[in-house]
């Protein structure tokens, strides 16, 4: 196809818009980070768009959030969020989407999509580690106890991982942009 | 759903609104660097007064600025207390003893429960949290000095207080400056301004026009997608899905039943949009004319000169 670049542009614009539209759905939870659909869309972006486009699309999401659009959890926005407690999680989202996209392109995993579940679980742990690293640096708390205190987010995130793989399984026959 | 007001932008007519987004972004950058140069609480205090004056001149509601600071508040309070407790630079400001006894711990627990249940009815939650933490210290110092089974010395040093104030005030200044920008500029204008400021990045093959295009398309998508989500929800409801009730498992299945059609529709939409753009001979990277052209006025030059002056003044303050 000659002008697949236009298609890329419209696809990359899609995910920030979806994440912005659903950002108001969030459950305040624990002290630091509320439960949101953000990680779900990060994984789905990685699965549906592939590594490069997913990375770009999540970066655009962060830029739009910094511009003052209600992109982050609970419709919050601005530089305050990007410097705030949850920024360790936010800055790892593009990398997480990139890794997910890379894994999806491996042939064995692509044939049997449920294989990607454990990998996404590991990526999720990486997101926690990044978030905890920032928080522990900021609050001057020791790293490991803080990381372990995130266990209560795990059940929700496992559900999100299953949902992401399910959506990809249903969608990939109808979308052949890869 | 059609008139979703997007972003933090609030309409107004002060001089912030008459400025060009480019000059606003550039002077924001200059002022941010200036506040990072400053090394002292008093210098940062002067900067804070300056920012406050900007707020008053620009007629920007302080309540909105506080809302922008809210996500930072937990961090600010934590760093504040950690600095005060851990930073031990002479001279000593206050010295006292914390008494842990059964009575004082019971009082602390009572204070905690009072805080938990009265939190809902207090307008300034963060100030209330601050008050709560301070009151715990007051209780531990004053209640029941006799039967304490453990005592700890508490000393507050001047260095710690100054450092804590310095860190928190600097963050407050920076976030307030960026909030002024996003409050007084429409997202689309901001997008245009960003595009033309980032243009020099073309040297490293970073195409800013595409980024701006992506952002403006995403902006346009948001209300459309909200509309579509509403339609899908109505369609599912007409088939008997109840979104307000059900167990957790049912709710998850309902969300998934929303997700799949939502994604299919939005992918279709982006496909249509790509075709429409192609049909109108949109070629990425080619020069284009604009509907809204940014104009550089004298007020913009004055602002840039003024913020450069502030920058030089802050360097002078640090050096002398």
Short mmCIF file of C-alpha atoms in Angstrom, two decimals:
data_model
loop_
_atom_site.label_atom_id
_atom_site.label_comp_id
_atom_site.label_asym_id
_atom_site.label_seq_id
_atom_site.Cartn_x
_atom_site.Cartn_y
_atom_site.Cartn_z
CA UNK A 1 0.00 0.00 0.00
CA UNK A 2 1.33 3.36 -0.99
CA UNK A 3 0.18 5.68 1.73
CA UNK A 4 0.09 3.46 4.77
CA UNK A 5 1.54 6.35 6.73
CA UNK A 6 -1.83 8.12 6.88
CA UNK A 7 -3.35 4.95 8.26
CA UNK A 8 -0.60 4.80 10.85
CA UNK A 9 -1.33 8.37 11.90
CA UNK A 10 -5.04 7.73 12.41
CA UNK A 11 -4.35 4.48 14.26
CA UNK A 12 -1.81 6.07 16.60
CA UNK A 13 -4.31 8.83 17.37
CA UNK A 14 -6.92 6.23 18.29
CA UNK A 15 -5.50 4.96 21.57
CA UNK A 16 -4.88 8.29 23.30
CA UNK A 17 -8.47 9.16 22.44
CA UNK A 18 -9.85 5.91 23.88
CA UNK A 19 -7.73 6.28 27.02
CA UNK A 20 -8.88 9.88 27.38
CA UNK A 21 -12.52 8.94 26.89
CA UNK A 22 -12.37 6.23 29.56
CA UNK A 23 -10.10 8.08 31.99
CA UNK A 24 -13.01 9.06 34.21
CA UNK A 25 -13.63 5.38 35.02
CA UNK A 26 -11.40 4.93 38.04
CA UNK A 27 -11.76 3.46 41.49
CA UNK A 28 -9.76 5.21 44.24
CA UNK A 29 -7.76 2.48 45.91
CA UNK A 30 -5.02 2.37 48.49
CA UNK A 31 -2.84 5.38 49.08
CA UNK A 32 -1.01 5.90 45.84
CA UNK A 33 -2.57 4.82 42.59
CA UNK A 34 -6.26 4.31 41.77
CA UNK A 35 -7.44 1.34 39.72
CA UNK A 36 -7.94 2.44 36.12
CA UNK A 37 -8.34 0.97 32.66
CA UNK A 38 -5.04 2.54 31.56
CA UNK A 39 -2.92 -0.62 31.82
CA UNK A 40 -5.59 -2.56 29.92
CA UNK A 41 -5.35 -0.13 27.00
CA UNK A 42 -1.56 -0.12 27.16
CA UNK A 43 -1.58 -3.88 26.66
CA UNK A 44 -4.25 -3.77 23.96
CA UNK A 45 -2.28 -1.04 22.15
CA UNK A 46 0.80 -3.23 22.20
CA UNK A 47 -1.16 -6.22 20.93
CA UNK A 48 -3.15 -4.49 18.21
CA UNK A 49 -0.71 -1.88 16.89
CA UNK A 50 2.65 -3.59 17.20
CA UNK A 51 5.70 -2.23 19.02
CA UNK A 52 6.54 1.06 17.27
CA UNK A 53 3.05 2.42 16.81
CA UNK A 54 2.02 1.40 20.33
CA UNK A 55 5.05 3.16 21.82
CA UNK A 56 4.30 6.35 19.90
CA UNK A 57 0.64 6.23 20.76
CA UNK A 58 1.25 5.97 24.51
CA UNK A 59 3.86 8.76 24.29
CA UNK A 60 1.25 10.95 22.59
CA UNK A 61 -1.09 10.04 25.45
CA UNK A 62 1.42 11.34 27.99
CA UNK A 63 2.07 14.52 25.97
CA UNK A 64 -1.65 15.19 25.74
CA UNK A 65 -1.98 14.68 29.47
CA UNK A 66 0.81 17.18 30.10
CA UNK A 67 -0.99 19.63 27.82
CA UNK A 68 -3.84 19.77 30.29
CA UNK A 69 -6.33 17.39 28.72
CA UNK A 70 -8.19 15.11 31.12
CA UNK A 71 -6.20 12.01 30.19
CA UNK A 72 -5.04 10.62 33.51
CA UNK A 73 -6.95 8.69 36.16
CA UNK A 74 -10.17 10.33 37.26
CA UNK A 75 -9.95 12.97 34.55
CA UNK A 76 -6.94 14.65 36.10
CA UNK A 77 -4.27 16.28 33.99
CA UNK A 78 -1.32 18.59 33.88
CA UNK A 79 2.32 18.55 34.74
CA UNK A 80 1.40 17.96 38.38
CA UNK A 81 0.43 14.36 37.58
CA UNK A 82 3.58 13.74 35.58
CA UNK A 83 5.65 14.92 38.54
CA UNK A 84 3.36 13.34 41.13
CA UNK A 85 3.30 10.03 42.94
CA UNK A 86 2.16 7.85 40.04
CA UNK A 87 4.60 9.15 37.44
CA UNK A 88 6.82 6.08 37.83
CA UNK A 89 3.95 4.00 36.47
CA UNK A 90 3.08 6.48 33.73
CA UNK A 91 6.59 6.77 32.31
CA UNK A 92 6.89 3.01 32.00
CA UNK A 93 3.65 2.65 29.99
CA UNK A 94 5.23 3.34 26.55
CA UNK A 95 7.98 0.81 27.22
CA UNK A 96 5.43 -1.74 28.41
CA UNK A 97 3.41 -1.27 25.22
CA UNK A 98 6.59 -1.62 23.16
CA UNK A 99 7.60 -4.88 24.85
CA UNK A 100 4.08 -6.27 24.48
CA UNK A 101 4.15 -5.47 20.78
CA UNK A 102 7.54 -7.15 20.35
CA UNK A 103 6.35 -10.30 22.12
CA UNK A 104 3.22 -10.47 20.02
CA UNK A 105 5.29 -10.53 16.86
CA UNK A 106 7.03 -13.77 17.93
CA UNK A 107 5.48 -16.54 15.84
CA UNK A 108 4.80 -19.18 18.51
CA UNK A 109 3.12 -16.66 20.77
CA UNK A 110 1.10 -15.20 17.92
CA UNK A 111 -0.28 -18.65 17.04
CA UNK A 112 -1.39 -19.39 20.56
CA UNK A 113 -2.25 -16.06 22.08
CA UNK A 114 -2.84 -17.29 25.64
CA UNK A 115 0.90 -17.93 25.87
CA UNK A 116 1.39 -14.19 26.13
CA UNK A 117 -0.45 -14.06 29.45
CA UNK A 118 2.56 -14.93 31.65
CA UNK A 119 4.73 -12.47 29.74
CA UNK A 120 2.21 -9.69 30.23
CA UNK A 121 2.17 -10.63 33.90
CA UNK A 122 5.94 -10.07 34.00
CA UNK A 123 5.55 -6.74 32.19
CA UNK A 124 2.94 -5.79 34.76
CA UNK A 125 5.41 -6.56 37.54
CA UNK A 126 7.92 -4.36 35.69
CA UNK A 127 5.39 -1.52 35.71
CA UNK A 128 5.02 -1.98 39.49
CA UNK A 129 8.80 -1.99 39.88
CA UNK A 130 9.13 1.26 37.95
CA UNK A 131 6.34 2.87 39.95
CA UNK A 132 7.82 1.68 43.23
CA UNK A 133 11.28 2.89 42.23
CA UNK A 134 10.00 6.41 41.71
CA UNK A 135 7.85 6.37 44.84
CA UNK A 136 10.60 4.98 47.06
CA UNK A 137 13.02 7.56 45.75
CA UNK A 138 10.55 10.31 46.41
CA UNK A 139 9.29 9.22 49.81
CA UNK A 140 12.69 7.87 50.89
CA UNK A 141 11.07 4.58 51.84
CA UNK A 142 12.90 1.30 51.29
CA UNK A 143 12.17 -0.27 47.94
CA UNK A 144 11.08 -3.84 48.57
CA UNK A 145 8.34 -3.39 51.19
CA UNK A 146 6.79 -0.74 48.98
CA UNK A 147 6.88 -3.08 45.97
CA UNK A 148 5.32 -5.86 48.02
CA UNK A 149 2.55 -3.49 49.14
CA UNK A 150 1.35 -3.37 45.53
CA UNK A 151 0.17 -7.01 45.72
CA UNK A 152 -3.42 -5.83 46.25
CA UNK A 153 -3.48 -4.49 42.69
CA UNK A 154 -2.62 -7.91 41.25
CA UNK A 155 -6.09 -9.54 40.99
CA UNK A 156 -7.44 -6.57 39.03
CA UNK A 157 -4.44 -6.54 36.76
CA UNK A 158 -4.69 -10.27 36.07
CA UNK A 159 -8.30 -9.69 35.00
CA UNK A 160 -7.09 -6.86 32.77
CA UNK A 161 -4.46 -9.11 31.18
CA UNK A 162 -7.06 -11.79 30.45
CA UNK A 163 -9.40 -9.16 29.01
CA UNK A 164 -6.64 -7.75 26.81
CA UNK A 165 -5.77 -11.15 25.35
CA UNK A 166 -9.46 -11.91 24.86
CA UNK A 167 -10.04 -8.65 22.99
CA UNK A 168 -7.00 -9.32 20.79
CA UNK A 169 -8.18 -12.86 20.07
CA UNK A 170 -11.58 -11.57 18.99
CA UNK A 171 -10.20 -8.64 17.02
CA UNK A 172 -7.26 -9.95 15.08
CA UNK A 173 -9.30 -11.74 12.43
CA UNK A 174 -11.02 -8.49 11.55
CA UNK A 175 -8.02 -6.23 11.66
CA UNK A 176 -5.18 -6.92 9.33
CA UNK A 177 -3.00 -3.90 9.77
CA UNK A 178 0.05 -5.79 11.00
CA UNK B 1 -22.32 14.44 24.91
CA UNK B 2 -21.79 16.80 22.00
CA UNK B 3 -20.55 19.73 24.05
CA UNK B 4 -17.93 18.01 26.10
CA UNK B 5 -15.58 20.74 27.24
CA UNK B 6 -12.18 19.25 26.95
CA UNK B 7 -9.20 20.17 29.04
CA UNK B 8 -8.51 22.63 31.78
CA UNK B 9 -9.15 25.63 29.57
CA UNK B 10 -11.45 28.28 31.05
CA UNK B 11 -12.57 31.21 28.92
CA UNK B 12 -11.45 34.67 29.93
CA UNK B 13 -10.14 37.93 28.58
CA UNK B 14 -7.03 38.84 30.55
CA UNK B 15 -3.69 39.41 28.84
CA UNK B 16 -2.80 35.71 29.07
CA UNK B 17 -5.57 35.02 26.58
CA UNK B 18 -4.36 37.60 24.10
CA UNK B 19 -0.88 36.14 23.95
CA UNK B 20 0.43 33.81 21.30
CA UNK B 21 0.77 30.20 22.54
CA UNK B 22 4.36 30.14 21.31
CA UNK B 23 5.43 33.03 23.49
CA UNK B 24 3.55 31.52 26.43
CA UNK B 25 5.37 28.19 26.07
CA UNK B 26 8.79 29.85 25.63
CA UNK B 27 8.39 32.13 28.64
CA UNK B 28 7.10 29.18 30.69
CA UNK B 29 10.32 27.32 29.84
CA UNK B 30 12.47 30.35 30.76
CA UNK B 31 10.69 30.82 34.10
CA UNK B 32 10.93 27.08 34.92
CA UNK B 33 14.67 27.07 34.30
CA UNK B 34 14.94 30.23 36.40
CA UNK B 35 13.16 28.56 39.32
CA UNK B 36 15.44 25.53 39.01
CA UNK B 37 18.51 27.77 39.25
CA UNK B 38 17.44 29.30 42.57
CA UNK B 39 19.17 27.74 45.55
CA UNK B 40 17.55 29.32 48.58
CA UNK B 41 14.17 29.35 50.29
CA UNK B 42 14.04 33.12 50.23
CA UNK B 43 14.78 33.30 46.51
CA UNK B 44 12.08 30.73 45.84
CA UNK B 45 9.78 32.80 48.08
CA UNK B 46 10.40 35.84 45.88
CA UNK B 47 9.61 33.69 42.84
CA UNK B 48 6.40 32.50 44.50
CA UNK B 49 5.35 36.10 45.13
CA UNK B 50 6.06 36.86 41.47
CA UNK B 51 3.92 33.91 40.32
CA UNK B 52 1.17 35.03 42.70
CA UNK B 53 1.30 38.52 41.18
CA UNK B 54 0.96 36.92 37.73
CA UNK B 55 -2.16 35.08 38.94
CA UNK B 56 -3.73 38.29 40.22
CA UNK B 57 -2.85 40.35 37.12
CA UNK B 58 -4.05 37.57 34.82
CA UNK B 59 -7.30 37.14 36.80
CA UNK B 60 -6.81 33.40 37.06
CA UNK B 61 -8.91 31.67 39.74
CA UNK B 62 -6.67 30.32 42.51
CA UNK B 63 -9.06 27.41 43.12
CA UNK B 64 -8.24 25.93 39.72
CA UNK B 65 -4.52 26.23 40.45
CA UNK B 66 -5.02 24.33 43.71
CA UNK B 67 -6.89 21.63 41.80
CA UNK B 68 -3.86 21.27 39.54
CA UNK B 69 -1.66 20.86 42.60
CA UNK B 70 -3.85 18.17 44.16
CA UNK B 71 -2.10 15.11 42.65
CA UNK B 72 1.17 16.41 44.08
CA UNK B 73 -0.13 16.99 47.58
CA UNK B 74 0.58 13.57 49.10
CA UNK B 75 4.13 13.71 47.83
CA UNK B 76 4.60 17.27 49.03
CA UNK B 77 3.37 16.44 52.54
CA UNK B 78 5.52 13.30 52.73
CA UNK B 79 8.69 15.02 51.53
CA UNK B 80 8.00 17.90 53.86
CA UNK B 81 7.89 15.67 56.95
CA UNK B 82 10.75 13.44 55.84
CA UNK B 83 12.97 16.45 55.32
CA UNK B 84 12.02 17.92 58.68
CA UNK B 85 12.61 14.65 60.54
CA UNK B 86 15.72 13.40 58.74
CA UNK B 87 17.68 16.48 57.74
CA UNK B 88 19.96 17.36 60.64
CA UNK B 89 21.66 20.65 59.84
CA UNK B 90 22.28 22.95 62.81
CA UNK B 91 21.01 25.07 64.52
CA UNK B 92 18.27 23.33 66.49
CA UNK B 93 14.90 25.01 66.36
CA UNK B 94 12.93 22.80 68.71
CA UNK B 95 13.66 19.89 70.98
CA UNK B 96 11.12 17.66 72.64
CA UNK B 97 10.44 14.10 73.70
CA UNK B 98 7.87 11.73 72.24
CA UNK B 99 6.20 9.55 74.89
CA UNK B 100 4.77 6.23 73.85
CA UNK B 101 2.47 4.91 76.55
CA UNK B 102 -0.80 3.02 76.50
CA UNK B 103 -2.79 6.15 77.15
CA UNK B 104 -1.12 8.26 74.47
CA UNK B 105 -1.41 5.48 71.88
CA UNK B 106 -5.11 5.14 72.65
CA UNK B 107 -5.51 8.90 72.20
CA UNK B 108 -3.66 8.69 68.87
CA UNK B 109 -5.99 5.93 67.69
CA UNK B 110 -9.00 8.01 68.75
CA UNK B 111 -7.62 11.00 66.83
CA UNK B 112 -7.12 8.75 63.81
CA UNK B 113 -10.71 7.53 63.87
CA UNK B 114 -11.96 11.07 64.33
CA UNK B 115 -9.91 12.03 61.27
CA UNK B 116 -11.22 9.07 59.24
CA UNK B 117 -14.87 9.86 59.89
CA UNK B 118 -14.77 13.64 59.81
CA UNK B 119 -12.67 13.72 56.62
CA UNK B 120 -15.75 13.68 54.41
CA UNK B 121 -17.15 16.91 55.77
CA UNK B 122 -14.04 19.06 55.51
CA UNK B 123 -13.46 21.12 52.35
CA UNK B 124 -9.65 21.35 52.43
CA UNK B 125 -8.64 17.69 52.73
CA UNK B 126 -4.92 18.18 52.39
CA UNK B 127 -4.71 20.89 55.02
CA UNK B 128 -6.77 18.60 57.24
CA UNK B 129 -4.30 15.75 56.70
CA UNK B 130 -1.47 18.12 57.63
CA UNK B 131 -3.34 19.15 60.75
CA UNK B 132 -3.92 15.48 61.60
CA UNK B 133 -0.21 14.60 61.36
CA UNK B 134 0.77 17.61 63.46
CA UNK B 135 -1.86 16.76 66.08
CA UNK B 136 -0.41 13.23 66.41
CA UNK B 137 2.96 14.75 67.27
CA UNK B 138 1.34 17.15 69.74
CA UNK B 139 -0.44 14.25 71.45
CA UNK B 140 2.74 12.18 71.65
CA UNK B 141 4.67 15.06 73.19
CA UNK B 142 2.14 16.23 75.74
CA UNK B 143 -0.09 13.35 76.86
CA UNK B 144 0.96 11.11 79.76
CA UNK B 145 4.61 11.78 80.44
CA UNK B 146 4.70 9.49 83.46
CA UNK B 147 3.96 5.91 82.46
CA UNK B 148 5.66 5.98 79.09
CA UNK B 149 7.36 2.68 78.24
CA UNK B 150 9.38 4.19 75.43
CA UNK B 151 10.58 7.70 74.80
CA UNK B 152 12.20 9.11 71.69
CA UNK B 153 13.89 12.42 71.24
CA UNK B 154 12.47 14.69 68.62
CA UNK B 155 14.60 17.53 67.36
CA UNK B 156 13.71 19.85 64.52
CA UNK B 157 16.65 21.55 62.86
CA UNK B 158 16.57 24.79 60.96
CA UNK B 159 18.27 23.23 57.91
CA UNK B 160 15.55 20.61 57.67
CA UNK B 161 12.72 23.12 57.79
CA UNK B 162 14.37 25.36 55.19
CA UNK B 163 15.12 22.41 52.88
CA UNK B 164 11.55 21.09 53.19
CA UNK B 165 10.11 24.51 52.40
CA UNK B 166 12.54 24.87 49.48
CA UNK B 167 11.60 21.56 47.84
CA UNK B 168 7.85 21.98 48.26
CA UNK B 169 7.76 25.63 47.17
CA UNK B 170 9.83 24.92 44.06
CA UNK B 171 7.43 22.18 42.95
CA UNK B 172 4.47 24.45 43.69
CA UNK B 173 5.99 27.23 41.57
CA UNK B 174 6.70 24.96 38.61
CA UNK B 175 3.30 23.28 38.59
CA UNK B 176 1.51 26.61 39.05
CA UNK B 177 3.33 28.07 36.05
CA UNK B 178 2.36 25.13 33.85
CA UNK B 179 -1.23 25.30 35.11
CA UNK B 180 -1.42 28.98 34.09
CA UNK B 181 -0.44 27.91 30.58
CA UNK B 182 -3.02 25.13 30.30
CA UNK B 183 -5.77 27.21 31.89
CA UNK B 184 -5.41 30.11 29.50
CA UNK B 185 -4.72 28.26 26.24
CA UNK B 186 -7.06 26.10 24.21
CA UNK B 187 -5.68 22.59 23.53
CA UNK B 188 -5.75 23.21 19.79
CA UNK B 189 -3.77 26.45 20.14
CA UNK B 190 -1.34 24.73 22.45
CA UNK B 191 -0.91 22.02 19.85
CA UNK B 192 -0.15 24.56 17.13
CA UNK B 193 2.30 26.36 19.38
CA UNK B 194 4.08 23.14 20.31
CA UNK B 195 4.36 22.20 16.66
CA UNK B 196 6.04 25.43 15.61
CA UNK B 197 8.33 25.48 18.65
CA UNK B 198 9.50 21.90 18.11
CA UNK B 199 10.22 22.53 14.43
CA UNK B 200 14.02 22.69 14.89
CA UNK B 201 13.86 19.00 15.83
CA UNK B 202 13.56 18.26 12.12
CA UNK B 203 17.35 18.09 12.07
CA UNK B 204 17.18 14.79 13.97
CA UNK B 205 14.40 13.50 11.67
CA UNK B 206 11.64 14.05 14.23
CA UNK B 207 8.58 15.14 12.33
CA UNK B 208 6.66 17.57 14.52
CA UNK B 209 3.90 18.12 11.99
CA UNK B 210 2.93 14.47 12.25
CA UNK B 211 2.91 14.64 16.04
CA UNK B 212 0.67 17.71 15.93
CA UNK B 213 -1.60 15.97 13.42
CA UNK B 214 -1.87 12.91 15.65
CA UNK B 215 -2.71 15.05 18.68
CA UNK B 216 -5.37 17.03 16.86
CA UNK B 217 -6.96 13.87 15.45
CA UNK B 218 -6.97 12.33 18.92
CA UNK B 219 -8.61 15.48 20.29
CA UNK B 220 -11.34 15.18 17.71
CA UNK B 221 -11.80 11.47 18.42
CA UNK B 222 -12.60 11.85 22.11
CA UNK B 223 -16.18 13.21 21.81
CA UNK B 224 -16.89 10.86 18.91
CA UNK B 225 -15.78 7.85 20.91
CA UNK B 226 -17.81 8.93 23.93
CA UNK B 227 -20.81 9.13 21.64
CA UNK B 228 -20.13 5.67 20.23
CA UNK B 229 -19.68 4.18 23.70
CA UNK B 230 -23.02 5.63 24.69
CA UNK B 231 -24.66 4.09 21.63
CA UNK B 232 -23.14 0.67 22.30
CA UNK B 233 -24.29 0.82 25.92
CA UNK B 234 -27.83 1.61 24.81
CA UNK B 235 -27.69 -1.20 22.24
CA UNK B 236 -26.51 -3.69 24.86
CA UNK B 237 -29.14 -2.46 27.31
CA UNK B 238 -31.84 -3.03 24.73
CA UNK B 239 -30.62 -6.64 24.52
CA UNK B 240 -31.07 -7.00 28.26
CA UNK B 241 -27.66 -6.17 29.72
CA UNK B 242 -27.97 -4.40 33.06
CA UNK B 243 -24.97 -2.17 33.66
CA UNK B 244 -25.91 -1.01 37.12
CA UNK B 245 -26.33 -4.35 38.85
CA UNK B 246 -24.77 -7.77 38.98
CA UNK B 247 -21.86 -9.48 40.64
CA UNK B 248 -18.24 -8.58 40.01
CA UNK B 249 -17.88 -11.34 37.43
CA UNK B 250 -20.93 -10.14 35.51
CA UNK B 251 -19.64 -6.58 35.60
CA UNK B 252 -16.32 -7.62 34.12
CA UNK B 253 -18.10 -9.50 31.34
CA UNK B 254 -20.23 -6.40 30.69
CA UNK B 255 -17.15 -4.21 30.35
CA UNK B 256 -15.62 -6.72 27.93
CA UNK B 257 -18.89 -6.80 25.98
CA UNK B 258 -18.43 -3.05 25.59
CA UNK B 259 -14.76 -3.23 24.67
CA UNK B 260 -14.91 -5.47 21.60
CA UNK B 261 -17.54 -3.49 19.65
CA UNK B 262 -15.93 -0.25 20.78
CA UNK B 263 -12.59 -1.30 19.34
CA UNK B 264 -14.11 -2.61 16.12
CA UNK B 265 -16.01 0.64 15.59
CA UNK B 266 -13.06 2.84 16.41
CA UNK B 267 -10.76 0.91 14.08
CA UNK B 268 -13.34 1.26 11.37
CA UNK B 269 -13.54 4.99 12.07
CA UNK B 270 -9.80 5.42 11.84
CA UNK B 271 -9.82 3.49 8.58
CA UNK B 272 -12.54 5.78 7.19
CA UNK B 273 -10.62 8.82 8.32
CA UNK B 274 -7.44 7.59 6.64
CA UNK B 275 -9.34 7.02 3.40
CA UNK B 276 -10.96 10.42 3.58
CA UNK B 277 -7.62 12.10 4.17
CA UNK B 278 -6.09 10.19 1.30
CA UNK B 279 -8.98 11.12 -0.98
CA UNK B 280 -8.29 14.77 -0.17
CA UNK B 281 -4.63 14.23 -1.11
CA UNK B 282 -3.18 14.56 2.33
CA UNK B 283 0.49 13.69 2.07
CA UNK B 284 2.35 13.43 5.38
CA UNK B 285 5.40 15.68 5.57
CA UNK B 286 4.38 18.01 2.73
CA UNK B 287 3.96 21.73 3.59
CA UNK B 288 0.37 22.75 4.29
CA UNK B 289 -1.50 25.98 4.85
CA UNK B 290 -3.55 26.53 7.98
CA UNK B 291 -7.01 27.68 8.89
CA UNK B 292 -5.83 29.37 12.07
CA UNK B 293 -2.56 31.23 11.73
CA UNK B 294 -0.68 32.24 14.84
CA UNK B 295 0.15 35.93 14.99
CA UNK B 296 3.04 37.38 16.96
CA UNK B 297 2.06 40.63 18.65
CA UNK B 298 4.02 43.21 20.62
CA UNK B 299 2.69 41.79 23.91
CA UNK B 300 4.48 38.53 23.10
CA UNK B 301 7.83 40.24 22.60
CA UNK B 302 7.31 42.15 25.84
CA UNK B 303 6.54 38.92 27.71
CA UNK B 304 9.62 37.14 26.38
CA UNK B 305 11.84 40.12 27.25
CA UNK B 306 10.26 40.33 30.69
CA UNK B 307 10.75 36.63 31.48
CA UNK B 308 14.34 36.84 30.24
CA UNK B 309 14.75 39.73 32.66
CA UNK B 310 13.40 37.52 35.48
CA UNK B 311 15.84 34.81 34.41
CA UNK B 312 18.82 37.20 34.54
CA UNK B 313 17.60 38.55 37.88
CA UNK B 314 17.48 35.03 39.33
CA UNK B 315 21.03 34.33 38.11
CA UNK B 316 22.12 37.59 39.74
CA UNK B 317 20.39 36.58 43.00
CA UNK B 318 22.20 33.23 43.06
CA UNK B 319 25.63 34.66 42.22
CA UNK B 320 25.61 37.61 44.61
#
